[in-house]
PDB file of N, CA, C and O in Angstrom:
ATOM      1  N   UNK A  14      13.673 -20.542 -17.114  1.00  0.00           N
ATOM      2  CA  UNK A  14      12.577 -19.599 -17.531  1.00  0.00           C
ATOM      3  C   UNK A  14      11.395 -19.970 -16.995  1.00  0.00           C
ATOM      4  O   UNK A  14      11.193 -20.980 -16.649  1.00  0.00           O
ATOM      5  N   UNK A  15      10.479 -19.158 -16.449  1.00  0.00           N
ATOM      6  CA  UNK A  15       9.162 -19.468 -16.366  1.00  0.00           C
ATOM      7  C   UNK A  15       7.727 -20.129 -17.957  1.00  0.00           C
ATOM      8  O   UNK A  15       8.653 -19.793 -18.784  1.00  0.00           O
ATOM      9  N   UNK A  16       7.821 -21.347 -17.647  1.00  0.00           N
ATOM     10  CA  UNK A  16       7.277 -22.040 -18.707  1.00  0.00           C
ATOM     11  C   UNK A  16       6.290 -21.781 -19.277  1.00  0.00           C
ATOM     12  O   UNK A  16       6.538 -21.386 -20.932  1.00  0.00           O
ATOM     13  N   UNK A  17       5.532 -20.811 -18.995  1.00  0.00           N
ATOM     14  CA  UNK A  17       4.257 -19.720 -19.810  1.00  0.00           C
ATOM     15  C   UNK A  17       4.438 -18.709 -20.414  1.00  0.00           C
ATOM     16  O   UNK A  17       4.716 -18.463 -21.693  1.00  0.00           O
ATOM     17  N   UNK A  18       6.160 -18.011 -19.565  1.00  0.00           N
ATOM     18  CA  UNK A  18       6.646 -16.805 -20.393  1.00  0.00           C
ATOM     19  C   UNK A  18       8.010 -17.514 -21.481  1.00  0.00           C
ATOM     20  O   UNK A  18       8.499 -16.167 -22.056  1.00  0.00           O
ATOM     21  N   UNK A  19       8.037 -18.886 -21.206  1.00  0.00           N
ATOM     22  CA  UNK A  19       9.412 -18.691 -22.391  1.00  0.00           C
ATOM     23  C   UNK A  19       9.419 -18.984 -24.005  1.00  0.00           C
ATOM     24  O   UNK A  19      10.588 -18.179 -24.842  1.00  0.00           O
ATOM     25  N   UNK A  20       7.820 -18.337 -24.285  1.00  0.00           N
ATOM     26  CA  UNK A  20       8.201 -18.590 -25.532  1.00  0.00           C
ATOM     27  C   UNK A  20       7.856 -16.724 -26.166  1.00  0.00           C
ATOM     28  O   UNK A  20       7.827 -16.245 -27.327  1.00  0.00           O
ATOM     29  N   UNK A  21       7.908 -15.945 -25.380  1.00  0.00           N
ATOM     30  CA  UNK A  21       8.388 -15.072 -25.547  1.00  0.00           C
ATOM     31  C   UNK A  21       9.644 -13.857 -26.421  1.00  0.00           C
ATOM     32  O   UNK A  21      10.419 -14.565 -25.664  1.00  0.00           O
ATOM     33  N   UNK A  22       8.817 -12.830 -26.948  1.00  0.00           N
ATOM     34  CA  UNK A  22      10.895 -12.853 -27.087  1.00  0.00           C
ATOM     35  C   UNK A  22      10.789 -11.483 -27.007  1.00  0.00           C
ATOM     36  O   UNK A  22      10.805 -11.016 -25.775  1.00  0.00           O
ATOM     37  N   UNK A  23      12.210 -11.305 -26.934  1.00  0.00           N
ATOM     38  CA  UNK A  23      13.348 -10.293 -26.211  1.00  0.00           C
ATOM     39  C   UNK A  23      12.677  -9.365 -25.694  1.00  0.00           C
ATOM     40  O   UNK A  23      12.481  -8.158 -24.434  1.00  0.00           O
ATOM     41  N   UNK A  24      11.987  -8.237 -27.147  1.00  0.00           N
ATOM     42  CA  UNK A  24      11.031  -7.289 -27.048  1.00  0.00           C
ATOM     43  C   UNK A  24       9.808  -7.422 -26.007  1.00  0.00           C
ATOM     44  O   UNK A  24       9.632  -6.273 -25.033  1.00  0.00           O
ATOM     45  N   UNK A  25       9.153  -8.562 -25.747  1.00  0.00           N
ATOM     46  CA  UNK A  25       8.450  -8.533 -25.437  1.00  0.00           C
ATOM     47  C   UNK A  25       8.777  -8.828 -23.928  1.00  0.00           C
ATOM     48  O   UNK A  25       7.721  -7.919 -22.726  1.00  0.00           O
ATOM     49  N   UNK A  26       9.472  -9.432 -23.679  1.00  0.00           N
ATOM     50  CA  UNK A  26       9.802 -10.166 -22.232  1.00  0.00           C
ATOM     51  C   UNK A  26      10.164  -8.323 -21.736  1.00  0.00           C
ATOM     52  O   UNK A  26      10.149  -8.744 -20.578  1.00  0.00           O
ATOM     53  N   UNK A  27      11.291  -7.645 -22.629  1.00  0.00           N
ATOM     54  CA  UNK A  27      11.526  -6.213 -22.433  1.00  0.00           C
ATOM     55  C   UNK A  27      10.058  -5.606 -21.422  1.00  0.00           C
ATOM     56  O   UNK A  27      10.634  -4.935 -20.689  1.00  0.00           O
ATOM     57  N   UNK A  28       9.302  -5.387 -22.296  1.00  0.00           N
ATOM     58  CA  UNK A  28       7.645  -5.094 -21.777  1.00  0.00           C
ATOM     59  C   UNK A  28       7.389  -5.299 -21.032  1.00  0.00           C
ATOM     60  O   UNK A  28       7.008  -5.036 -19.811  1.00  0.00           O
ATOM     61  N   UNK A  29       7.374  -6.610 -20.679  1.00  0.00           N
ATOM     62  CA  UNK A  29       6.668  -6.908 -19.200  1.00  0.00           C
ATOM     63  C   UNK A  29       7.365  -6.613 -18.303  1.00  0.00           C
ATOM     64  O   UNK A  29       6.899  -6.292 -17.501  1.00  0.00           O
ATOM     65  N   UNK A  30       8.436  -6.848 -18.211  1.00  0.00           N
ATOM     66  CA  UNK A  30       9.512  -6.769 -16.766  1.00  0.00           C
ATOM     67  C   UNK A  30       9.060  -4.979 -16.815  1.00  0.00           C
ATOM     68  O   UNK A  30       9.492  -4.496 -15.909  1.00  0.00           O
ATOM     69  N   UNK A  31       9.801  -4.311 -18.048  1.00  0.00           N
ATOM     70  CA  UNK A  31      10.030  -3.113 -17.873  1.00  0.00           C
ATOM     71  C   UNK A  31       8.513  -2.539 -16.930  1.00  0.00           C
ATOM     72  O   UNK A  31       8.409  -1.738 -15.988  1.00  0.00           O
ATOM     73  N   UNK A  32       7.032  -2.886 -17.522  1.00  0.00           N
ATOM     74  CA  UNK A  32       5.987  -2.730 -17.265  1.00  0.00           C
ATOM     75  C   UNK A  32       5.973  -2.848 -15.544  1.00  0.00           C
ATOM     76  O   UNK A  32       5.352  -2.347 -14.949  1.00  0.00           O
ATOM     77  N   UNK A  33       6.302  -4.499 -15.122  1.00  0.00           N
ATOM     78  CA  UNK A  33       5.792  -4.828 -13.789  1.00  0.00           C
ATOM     79  C   UNK A  33       6.769  -3.716 -12.738  1.00  0.00           C
ATOM     80  O   UNK A  33       6.497  -3.720 -11.633  1.00  0.00           O
ATOM     81  N   UNK A  34       8.090  -3.264 -13.101  1.00  0.00           N
ATOM     82  CA  UNK A  34       9.143  -2.865 -12.635  1.00  0.00           C
ATOM     83  C   UNK A  34       8.630  -1.099 -12.183  1.00  0.00           C
ATOM     84  O   UNK A  34       8.661  -0.940 -11.313  1.00  0.00           O
ATOM     85  N   UNK A  35       6.996  -0.295 -13.562  1.00  0.00           N
ATOM     86  CA  UNK A  35       7.925   0.756 -13.536  1.00  0.00           C
ATOM     87  C   UNK A  35       6.034   1.365 -13.441  1.00  0.00           C
ATOM     88  O   UNK A  35       6.020   1.901 -13.003  1.00  0.00           O
ATOM     89  N   UNK A  36       5.352   0.546 -13.832  1.00  0.00           N
ATOM     90  CA  UNK A  36       3.512   0.999 -13.338  1.00  0.00           C
ATOM     91  C   UNK A  36       3.329   0.363 -12.226  1.00  0.00           C
ATOM     92  O   UNK A  36       2.648  -0.469 -11.826  1.00  0.00           O
ATOM     93  N   UNK A  37       3.033   1.735 -10.993  1.00  0.00           N
ATOM     94  CA  UNK A  37       2.683   1.761 -10.140  1.00  0.00           C
ATOM     95  C   UNK A  37       1.391   1.678 -10.331  1.00  0.00           C
ATOM     96  O   UNK A  37       0.720   1.796  -8.774  1.00  0.00           O
ATOM     97  N   UNK A  38       0.973   2.179 -11.186  1.00  0.00           N
ATOM     98  CA  UNK A  38      -0.930   2.866 -10.999  1.00  0.00           C
ATOM     99  C   UNK A  38      -1.924   2.097 -11.461  1.00  0.00           C
ATOM    100  O   UNK A  38      -3.031   2.202 -11.552  1.00  0.00           O
ATOM    101  N   UNK A  39      -1.766   1.366 -12.501  1.00  0.00           N
ATOM    102  CA  UNK A  39      -2.320   0.917 -13.440  1.00  0.00           C
ATOM    103  C   UNK A  39      -3.589  -0.397 -12.086  1.00  0.00           C
ATOM    104  O   UNK A  39      -2.027  -1.139 -11.670  1.00  0.00           O
ATOM    105  N   UNK A  40      -4.682  -0.531 -12.280  1.00  0.00           N
ATOM    106  CA  UNK A  40      -5.129  -1.923 -12.100  1.00  0.00           C
ATOM    107  C   UNK A  40      -4.752  -2.395 -13.245  1.00  0.00           C
ATOM    108  O   UNK A  40      -3.834  -3.172 -13.799  1.00  0.00           O
ATOM    109  N   UNK A  41      -4.411  -3.652 -12.077  1.00  0.00           N
ATOM    110  CA  UNK A  41      -4.512  -5.060 -12.322  1.00  0.00           C
ATOM    111  C   UNK A  41      -4.434  -5.835 -14.330  1.00  0.00           C
ATOM    112  O   UNK A  41      -3.793  -5.887 -15.050  1.00  0.00           O
ATOM    113  N   UNK A  42      -6.123  -5.390 -13.902  1.00  0.00           N
ATOM    114  CA  UNK A  42      -6.789  -5.348 -15.772  1.00  0.00           C
ATOM    115  C   UNK A  42      -6.763  -4.716 -16.754  1.00  0.00           C
ATOM    116  O   UNK A  42      -6.204  -5.255 -18.013  1.00  0.00           O
ATOM    117  N   UNK A  43      -5.682  -3.451 -16.126  1.00  0.00           N
ATOM    118  CA  UNK A  43      -5.141  -2.329 -17.486  1.00  0.00           C
ATOM    119  C   UNK A  43      -4.242  -2.860 -17.796  1.00  0.00           C
ATOM    120  O   UNK A  43      -4.240  -2.988 -19.024  1.00  0.00           O
ATOM    121  N   UNK A  44      -3.258  -3.476 -17.120  1.00  0.00           N
ATOM    122  CA  UNK A  44      -2.330  -4.125 -16.887  1.00  0.00           C
ATOM    123  C   UNK A  44      -2.398  -5.733 -18.097  1.00  0.00           C
ATOM    124  O   UNK A  44      -1.926  -4.967 -19.171  1.00  0.00           O
ATOM    125  N   UNK A  45      -3.274  -6.033 -17.366  1.00  0.00           N
ATOM    126  CA  UNK A  45      -3.212  -7.679 -18.384  1.00  0.00           C
ATOM    127  C   UNK A  45      -3.850  -7.097 -19.940  1.00  0.00           C
ATOM    128  O   UNK A  45      -3.648  -7.441 -20.951  1.00  0.00           O
ATOM    129  N   UNK A  46      -4.395  -6.344 -19.857  1.00  0.00           N
ATOM    130  CA  UNK A  46      -5.448  -5.718 -21.401  1.00  0.00           C
ATOM    131  C   UNK A  46      -4.219  -5.077 -22.226  1.00  0.00           C
ATOM    132  O   UNK A  46      -3.787  -5.464 -23.414  1.00  0.00           O
ATOM    133  N   UNK A  47      -3.261  -4.413 -21.308  1.00  0.00           N
ATOM    134  CA  UNK A  47      -1.792  -3.928 -22.201  1.00  0.00           C
ATOM    135  C   UNK A  47      -0.887  -4.998 -22.738  1.00  0.00           C
ATOM    136  O   UNK A  47      -0.457  -4.858 -23.628  1.00  0.00           O
ATOM    137  N   UNK A  48      -0.965  -6.129 -22.023  1.00  0.00           N
ATOM    138  CA  UNK A  48      -0.007  -7.026 -22.406  1.00  0.00           C
ATOM    139  C   UNK A  48      -0.726  -7.712 -23.399  1.00  0.00           C
ATOM    140  O   UNK A  48      -0.218  -7.909 -24.760  1.00  0.00           O
ATOM    141  N   UNK A  49      -2.012  -8.300 -23.209  1.00  0.00           N
ATOM    142  CA  UNK A  49      -2.755  -8.396 -24.619  1.00  0.00           C
ATOM    143  C   UNK A  49      -2.651  -7.909 -25.731  1.00  0.00           C
ATOM    144  O   UNK A  49      -2.865  -8.267 -26.761  1.00  0.00           O
ATOM    145  N   UNK A  50      -2.796  -6.467 -25.910  1.00  0.00           N
ATOM    146  CA  UNK A  50      -2.560  -5.425 -27.339  1.00  0.00           C
ATOM    147  C   UNK A  50      -1.312  -6.269 -27.452  1.00  0.00           C
ATOM    148  O   UNK A  50      -1.130  -5.589 -28.975  1.00  0.00           O
ATOM    149  N   UNK A  51      -0.403  -6.050 -26.726  1.00  0.00           N
ATOM    150  CA  UNK A  51       1.007  -5.716 -27.100  1.00  0.00           C
ATOM    151  C   UNK A  51       1.428  -7.336 -27.160  1.00  0.00           C
ATOM    152  O   UNK A  51       2.591  -7.486 -27.920  1.00  0.00           O
ATOM    153  N   UNK A  52       0.596  -8.387 -27.558  1.00  0.00           N
ATOM    154  CA  UNK A  52       0.993  -9.460 -28.402  1.00  0.00           C
ATOM    155  C   UNK A  52       1.146 -10.740 -26.936  1.00  0.00           C
ATOM    156  O   UNK A  52       1.896 -11.954 -27.130  1.00  0.00           O
ATOM    157  N   UNK A  53       0.214 -10.739 -25.999  1.00  0.00           N
ATOM    158  CA  UNK A  53       0.700 -11.797 -24.981  1.00  0.00           C
ATOM    159  C   UNK A  53      -1.015 -12.222 -25.231  1.00  0.00           C
ATOM    160  O   UNK A  53      -1.830 -12.027 -25.218  1.00  0.00           O
ATOM    161  N   UNK A  54      -0.402 -13.843 -24.932  1.00  0.00           N
ATOM    162  CA  UNK A  54      -2.268 -14.253 -25.035  1.00  0.00           C
ATOM    163  C   UNK A  54      -2.397 -13.871 -23.037  1.00  0.00           C
ATOM    164  O   UNK A  54      -1.762 -13.669 -22.339  1.00  0.00           O
ATOM    165  N   UNK A  55      -3.954 -14.840 -23.300  1.00  0.00           N
ATOM    166  CA  UNK A  55      -4.678 -14.123 -21.645  1.00  0.00           C
ATOM    167  C   UNK A  55      -3.912 -14.878 -20.496  1.00  0.00           C
ATOM    168  O   UNK A  55      -3.221 -14.557 -19.968  1.00  0.00           O
ATOM    169  N   UNK A  56      -3.163 -16.556 -21.191  1.00  0.00           N
ATOM    170  CA  UNK A  56      -2.450 -17.005 -20.093  1.00  0.00           C
ATOM    171  C   UNK A  56      -1.609 -16.264 -19.259  1.00  0.00           C
ATOM    172  O   UNK A  56      -1.080 -16.297 -18.902  1.00  0.00           O
ATOM    173  N   UNK A  57      -0.573 -15.801 -20.266  1.00  0.00           N
ATOM    174  CA  UNK A  57       0.741 -15.213 -20.750  1.00  0.00           C
ATOM    175  C   UNK A  57       0.620 -13.817 -19.982  1.00  0.00           C
ATOM    176  O   UNK A  57       1.483 -13.764 -18.886  1.00  0.00           O
ATOM    177  N   UNK A  58      -0.489 -13.226 -19.984  1.00  0.00           N
ATOM    178  CA  UNK A  58      -0.336 -12.114 -19.230  1.00  0.00           C
ATOM    179  C   UNK A  58      -1.193 -11.801 -18.020  1.00  0.00           C
ATOM    180  O   UNK A  58       0.049 -11.314 -16.552  1.00  0.00           O
ATOM    181  N   UNK A  59      -2.186 -13.206 -17.773  1.00  0.00           N
ATOM    182  CA  UNK A  59      -2.493 -13.351 -16.801  1.00  0.00           C
ATOM    183  C   UNK A  59      -1.014 -13.959 -15.199  1.00  0.00           C
ATOM    184  O   UNK A  59      -0.865 -13.989 -14.401  1.00  0.00           O
ATOM    185  N   UNK A  60       0.070 -15.273 -16.357  1.00  0.00           N
ATOM    186  CA  UNK A  60       1.297 -15.518 -15.140  1.00  0.00           C
ATOM    187  C   UNK A  60       1.535 -14.809 -15.481  1.00  0.00           C
ATOM    188  O   UNK A  60       2.498 -14.369 -13.964  1.00  0.00           O
ATOM    189  N   UNK A  61       2.587 -13.466 -16.033  1.00  0.00           N
ATOM    190  CA  UNK A  61       2.951 -12.219 -16.200  1.00  0.00           C
ATOM    191  C   UNK A  61       2.592 -11.273 -14.400  1.00  0.00           C
ATOM    192  O   UNK A  61       3.513 -11.072 -14.016  1.00  0.00           O
ATOM    193  N   UNK A  62       1.601 -11.295 -14.127  1.00  0.00           N
ATOM    194  CA  UNK A  62       0.892 -10.357 -13.745  1.00  0.00           C
ATOM    195  C   UNK A  62       1.588 -11.104 -11.940  1.00  0.00           C
ATOM    196  O   UNK A  62       1.329 -10.289 -10.831  1.00  0.00           O
ATOM    197  N   UNK A  63       1.373 -11.874 -11.882  1.00  0.00           N
ATOM    198  CA  UNK A  63       2.119 -12.923 -10.594  1.00  0.00           C
ATOM    199  C   UNK A  63       3.012 -12.425  -9.968  1.00  0.00           C
ATOM    200  O   UNK A  63       2.969 -12.244  -8.924  1.00  0.00           O
ATOM    201  N   UNK A  64       4.025 -12.425 -10.917  1.00  0.00           N
ATOM    202  CA  UNK A  64       5.109 -11.658 -10.400  1.00  0.00           C
ATOM    203  C   UNK A  64       5.459  -9.862  -9.814  1.00  0.00           C
ATOM    204  O   UNK A  64       6.375  -9.295  -9.685  1.00  0.00           O
ATOM    205  N   UNK A  65       4.135  -9.362 -10.087  1.00  0.00           N
ATOM    206  CA  UNK A  65       4.069  -7.804  -9.989  1.00  0.00           C
ATOM    207  C   UNK A  65       4.436  -7.530  -8.751  1.00  0.00           C
ATOM    208  O   UNK A  65       5.413  -6.267  -8.843  1.00  0.00           O
ATOM    209  N   UNK A  66       4.406  -8.198  -7.705  1.00  0.00           N
ATOM    210  CA  UNK A  66       4.435  -7.422  -6.454  1.00  0.00           C
ATOM    211  C   UNK A  66       6.087  -7.822  -6.314  1.00  0.00           C
ATOM    212  O   UNK A  66       6.737  -6.766  -6.174  1.00  0.00           O
ATOM    213  N   UNK A  67       6.704  -8.755  -7.008  1.00  0.00           N
ATOM    214  CA  UNK A  67       8.223  -8.219  -6.449  1.00  0.00           C
ATOM    215  C   UNK A  67       8.774  -8.011  -7.652  1.00  0.00           C
ATOM    216  O   UNK A  67      10.037  -7.206  -7.281  1.00  0.00           O
ATOM    217  N   UNK A  68       8.214  -7.346  -8.839  1.00  0.00           N
ATOM    218  CA  UNK A  68       9.132  -6.325  -9.628  1.00  0.00           C
ATOM    219  C   UNK A  68       8.971  -5.338  -8.892  1.00  0.00           C
ATOM    220  O   UNK A  68       9.362  -3.994  -9.016  1.00  0.00           O
ATOM    221  N   UNK A  69       7.744  -5.113  -8.089  1.00  0.00           N
ATOM    222  CA  UNK A  69       7.521  -3.574  -7.437  1.00  0.00           C
ATOM    223  C   UNK A  69       8.395  -3.153  -6.400  1.00  0.00           C
ATOM    224  O   UNK A  69       8.931  -1.814  -5.905  1.00  0.00           O
ATOM    225  N   UNK A  70       8.547  -4.132  -5.287  1.00  0.00           N
ATOM    226  CA  UNK A  70       9.576  -4.190  -4.484  1.00  0.00           C
ATOM    227  C   UNK A  70      10.843  -4.225  -4.314  1.00  0.00           C
ATOM    228  O   UNK A  70      11.366  -3.963  -4.001  1.00  0.00           O
ATOM    229  N   UNK A  71      11.093  -4.955  -5.878  1.00  0.00           N
ATOM    230  CA  UNK A  71      12.817  -5.166  -5.748  1.00  0.00           C
ATOM    231  C   UNK A  71      13.449  -4.828  -7.229  1.00  0.00           C
ATOM    232  O   UNK A  71      12.651  -4.928  -8.443  1.00  0.00           O
ATOM    233  N   UNK A  72      14.969  -4.511  -7.328  1.00  0.00           N
ATOM    234  CA  UNK A  72      15.574  -4.380  -8.423  1.00  0.00           C
ATOM    235  C   UNK A  72      16.014  -5.458  -8.813  1.00  0.00           C
ATOM    236  O   UNK A  72      16.922  -5.717  -7.745  1.00  0.00           O
ATOM    237  N   UNK A  73      15.923  -6.177  -9.624  1.00  0.00           N
ATOM    238  CA  UNK A  73      16.668  -7.144 -10.610  1.00  0.00           C
ATOM    239  C   UNK A  73      17.797  -6.977 -11.531  1.00  0.00           C
ATOM    240  O   UNK A  73      17.276  -6.336 -11.361  1.00  0.00           O
ATOM    241  N   UNK A  74      18.888  -7.625 -11.485  1.00  0.00           N
ATOM    242  CA  UNK A  74      19.660  -7.513 -11.973  1.00  0.00           C
ATOM    243  C   UNK A  74      19.048  -8.213 -13.458  1.00  0.00           C
ATOM    244  O   UNK A  74      18.553  -9.679 -13.484  1.00  0.00           O
ATOM    245  N   UNK A  75      19.366  -7.951 -14.706  1.00  0.00           N
ATOM    246  CA  UNK A  75      19.500  -8.437 -16.140  1.00  0.00           C
ATOM    247  C   UNK A  75      19.371  -9.255 -16.072  1.00  0.00           C
ATOM    248  O   UNK A  75      20.582  -9.674 -15.753  1.00  0.00           O
ATOM    249  N   UNK A  76      18.725 -10.449 -16.364  1.00  0.00           N
ATOM    250  CA  UNK A  76      18.987 -11.920 -17.049  1.00  0.00           C
ATOM    251  C   UNK A  76      18.581 -12.315 -15.531  1.00  0.00           C
ATOM    252  O   UNK A  76      19.397 -13.786 -15.668  1.00  0.00           O
ATOM    253  N   UNK A  77      18.741 -12.175 -14.739  1.00  0.00           N
ATOM    254  CA  UNK A  77      18.737 -12.530 -12.936  1.00  0.00           C
ATOM    255  C   UNK A  77      17.378 -12.344 -12.444  1.00  0.00           C
ATOM    256  O   UNK A  77      17.575 -12.193 -11.723  1.00  0.00           O
ATOM    257  N   UNK A  78      16.389 -12.476 -14.009  1.00  0.00           N
ATOM    258  CA  UNK A  78      15.069 -11.822 -12.779  1.00  0.00           C
ATOM    259  C   UNK A  78      14.447 -12.965 -12.166  1.00  0.00           C
ATOM    260  O   UNK A  78      14.190 -14.457 -12.772  1.00  0.00           O
ATOM    261  N   UNK A  79      13.469 -12.912 -11.468  1.00  0.00           N
ATOM    262  CA  UNK A  79      12.319 -13.571 -11.065  1.00  0.00           C
ATOM    263  C   UNK A  79      11.686 -14.600 -11.923  1.00  0.00           C
ATOM    264  O   UNK A  79      11.108 -15.525 -12.192  1.00  0.00           O
ATOM    265  N   UNK A  80      11.245 -13.995 -14.043  1.00  0.00           N
ATOM    266  CA  UNK A  80      10.548 -15.075 -14.958  1.00  0.00           C
ATOM    267  C   UNK A  80      11.900 -15.146 -15.766  1.00  0.00           C
ATOM    268  O   UNK A  80      11.943 -16.317 -16.108  1.00  0.00           O
ATOM    269  N   UNK A  81      13.126 -15.164 -15.332  1.00  0.00           N
ATOM    270  CA  UNK A  81      14.147 -15.432 -16.220  1.00  0.00           C
ATOM    271  C   UNK A  81      15.012 -16.363 -16.154  1.00  0.00           C
ATOM    272  O   UNK A  81      15.600 -17.217 -16.450  1.00  0.00           O
ATOM    273  N   UNK A  82      15.244 -16.241 -14.914  1.00  0.00           N
ATOM    274  CA  UNK A  82      15.877 -17.018 -13.608  1.00  0.00           C
ATOM    275  C   UNK A  82      15.083 -17.147 -12.309  1.00  0.00           C
ATOM    276  O   UNK A  82      16.003 -16.737 -11.387  1.00  0.00           O
ATOM    277  N   UNK A  83      14.558 -17.454 -12.029  1.00  0.00           N
ATOM    278  CA  UNK A  83      13.144 -17.919 -11.091  1.00  0.00           C
ATOM    279  C   UNK A  83      14.538 -18.345  -9.393  1.00  0.00           C
ATOM    280  O   UNK A  83      13.931 -18.055  -8.852  1.00  0.00           O
ATOM    281  N   UNK A  84      15.263 -19.642  -9.556  1.00  0.00           N
ATOM    282  CA  UNK A  84      15.605 -20.019  -8.929  1.00  0.00           C
ATOM    283  C   UNK A  84      17.019 -18.873  -8.413  1.00  0.00           C
ATOM    284  O   UNK A  84      17.753 -19.162  -7.389  1.00  0.00           O
ATOM    285  N   UNK A  85      17.842 -18.467  -9.437  1.00  0.00           N
ATOM    286  CA  UNK A  85      18.529 -17.965  -9.170  1.00  0.00           C
ATOM    287  C   UNK A  85      18.658 -16.293  -9.464  1.00  0.00           C
ATOM    288  O   UNK A  85      19.262 -15.243 -10.158  1.00  0.00           O
ATOM    289  N   UNK A  86      17.349 -15.698  -9.436  1.00  0.00           N
ATOM    290  CA  UNK A  86      17.076 -14.487  -9.268  1.00  0.00           C
ATOM    291  C   UNK A  86      17.946 -13.741  -8.367  1.00  0.00           C
ATOM    292  O   UNK A  86      18.606 -13.887  -7.204  1.00  0.00           O
ATOM    293  N   UNK A  87      18.628 -12.593  -8.839  1.00  0.00           N
ATOM    294  CA  UNK A  87      19.508 -12.061  -7.887  1.00  0.00           C
ATOM    295  C   UNK A  87      18.830 -10.241  -7.788  1.00  0.00           C
ATOM    296  O   UNK A  87      18.932  -9.535  -8.759  1.00  0.00           O
ATOM    297  N   UNK A  88      18.618  -9.898  -6.900  1.00  0.00           N
ATOM    298  CA  UNK A  88      18.085  -8.575  -6.668  1.00  0.00           C
ATOM    299  C   UNK A  88      19.249  -7.770  -5.444  1.00  0.00           C
ATOM    300  O   UNK A  88      20.172  -8.131  -4.725  1.00  0.00           O
ATOM    301  N   UNK A  89      19.021  -6.602  -6.207  1.00  0.00           N
ATOM    302  CA  UNK A  89      19.396  -5.209  -5.318  1.00  0.00           C
ATOM    303  C   UNK A  89      19.611  -4.955  -3.868  1.00  0.00           C
ATOM    304  O   UNK A  89      18.568  -5.205  -3.194  1.00  0.00           O
ATOM    305  N   UNK A  90      20.890  -4.942  -2.596  1.00  0.00           N
ATOM    306  CA  UNK A  90      19.691  -4.992  -1.277  1.00  0.00           C
ATOM    307  C   UNK A  90      21.066  -3.643  -1.727  1.00  0.00           C
ATOM    308  O   UNK A  90      21.984  -3.521  -1.639  1.00  0.00           O
ATOM    309  N   UNK A  91      20.015  -2.859  -0.780  1.00  0.00           N
ATOM    310  CA  UNK A  91      20.556  -1.418  -0.611  1.00  0.00           C
ATOM    311  C   UNK A  91      21.826  -0.695   0.403  1.00  0.00           C
ATOM    312  O   UNK A  91      22.374  -0.195   0.517  1.00  0.00           O
ATOM    313  N   UNK A  92      21.875  -1.690   1.755  1.00  0.00           N
ATOM    314  CA  UNK A  92      22.773  -1.412   2.558  1.00  0.00           C
ATOM    315  C   UNK A  92      23.976  -2.420   2.381  1.00  0.00           C
ATOM    316  O   UNK A  92      25.149  -1.697   2.474  1.00  0.00           O
ATOM    317  N   UNK A  93      24.216  -3.649   0.905  1.00  0.00           N
ATOM    318  CA  UNK A  93      24.999  -4.053   0.690  1.00  0.00           C
ATOM    319  C   UNK A  93      25.982  -3.431  -0.536  1.00  0.00           C
ATOM    320  O   UNK A  93      27.145  -3.190  -0.757  1.00  0.00           O
ATOM    321  N   UNK A  94      24.765  -3.017  -1.040  1.00  0.00           N
ATOM    322  CA  UNK A  94      25.074  -2.195  -2.612  1.00  0.00           C
ATOM    323  C   UNK A  94      25.183  -3.419  -3.346  1.00  0.00           C
ATOM    324  O   UNK A  94      26.275  -2.788  -4.465  1.00  0.00           O
ATOM    325  N   UNK A  95      24.940  -4.581  -2.775  1.00  0.00           N
ATOM    326  CA  UNK A  95      25.386  -5.577  -4.624  1.00  0.00           C
ATOM    327  C   UNK A  95      24.335  -6.386  -4.834  1.00  0.00           C
ATOM    328  O   UNK A  95      23.301  -6.141  -3.881  1.00  0.00           O
ATOM    329  N   UNK A  96      24.227  -6.944  -5.636  1.00  0.00           N
ATOM    330  CA  UNK A  96      23.406  -7.950  -5.742  1.00  0.00           C
ATOM    331  C   UNK A  96      23.398  -9.341  -5.082  1.00  0.00           C
ATOM    332  O   UNK A  96      23.858  -9.447  -4.567  1.00  0.00           O
ATOM    333  N   UNK A  97      22.003  -9.497  -4.858  1.00  0.00           N
ATOM    334  CA  UNK A  97      22.134 -11.018  -4.271  1.00  0.00           C
ATOM    335  C   UNK A  97      21.123 -11.742  -4.440  1.00  0.00           C
ATOM    336  O   UNK A  97      20.208 -11.497  -4.500  1.00  0.00           O
ATOM    337  N   UNK A  98      21.195 -13.412  -3.631  1.00  0.00           N
ATOM    338  CA  UNK A  98      20.025 -13.981  -4.060  1.00  0.00           C
ATOM    339  C   UNK A  98      19.002 -13.472  -3.167  1.00  0.00           C
ATOM    340  O   UNK A  98      19.230 -13.129  -2.523  1.00  0.00           O
ATOM    341  N   UNK A  99      17.921 -14.158  -3.833  1.00  0.00           N
ATOM    342  CA  UNK A  99      16.398 -13.638  -2.859  1.00  0.00           C
ATOM    343  C   UNK A  99      15.193 -13.424  -3.708  1.00  0.00           C
ATOM    344  O   UNK A  99      14.004 -13.088  -3.909  1.00  0.00           O
TER     345      UNK A  99
END
């Protein structure tokens, strides 16, 4: 797990990953403020935003995401309809 985000509670982690996956319209600054308002430190918010592009472009298997399993992340491949490393 990402060392900076490792202390997030499961509910905060779900908020972060849900926002990264689904919020295509907020600016980086707005997302950072949203994360901080919801309990992340400034450092954690900045670190979470480094994953934004990956979460917007891929669907990850719960528990095998870039934040929770950096080296073992599993993303959905629409061609095979399976989750695969990547």
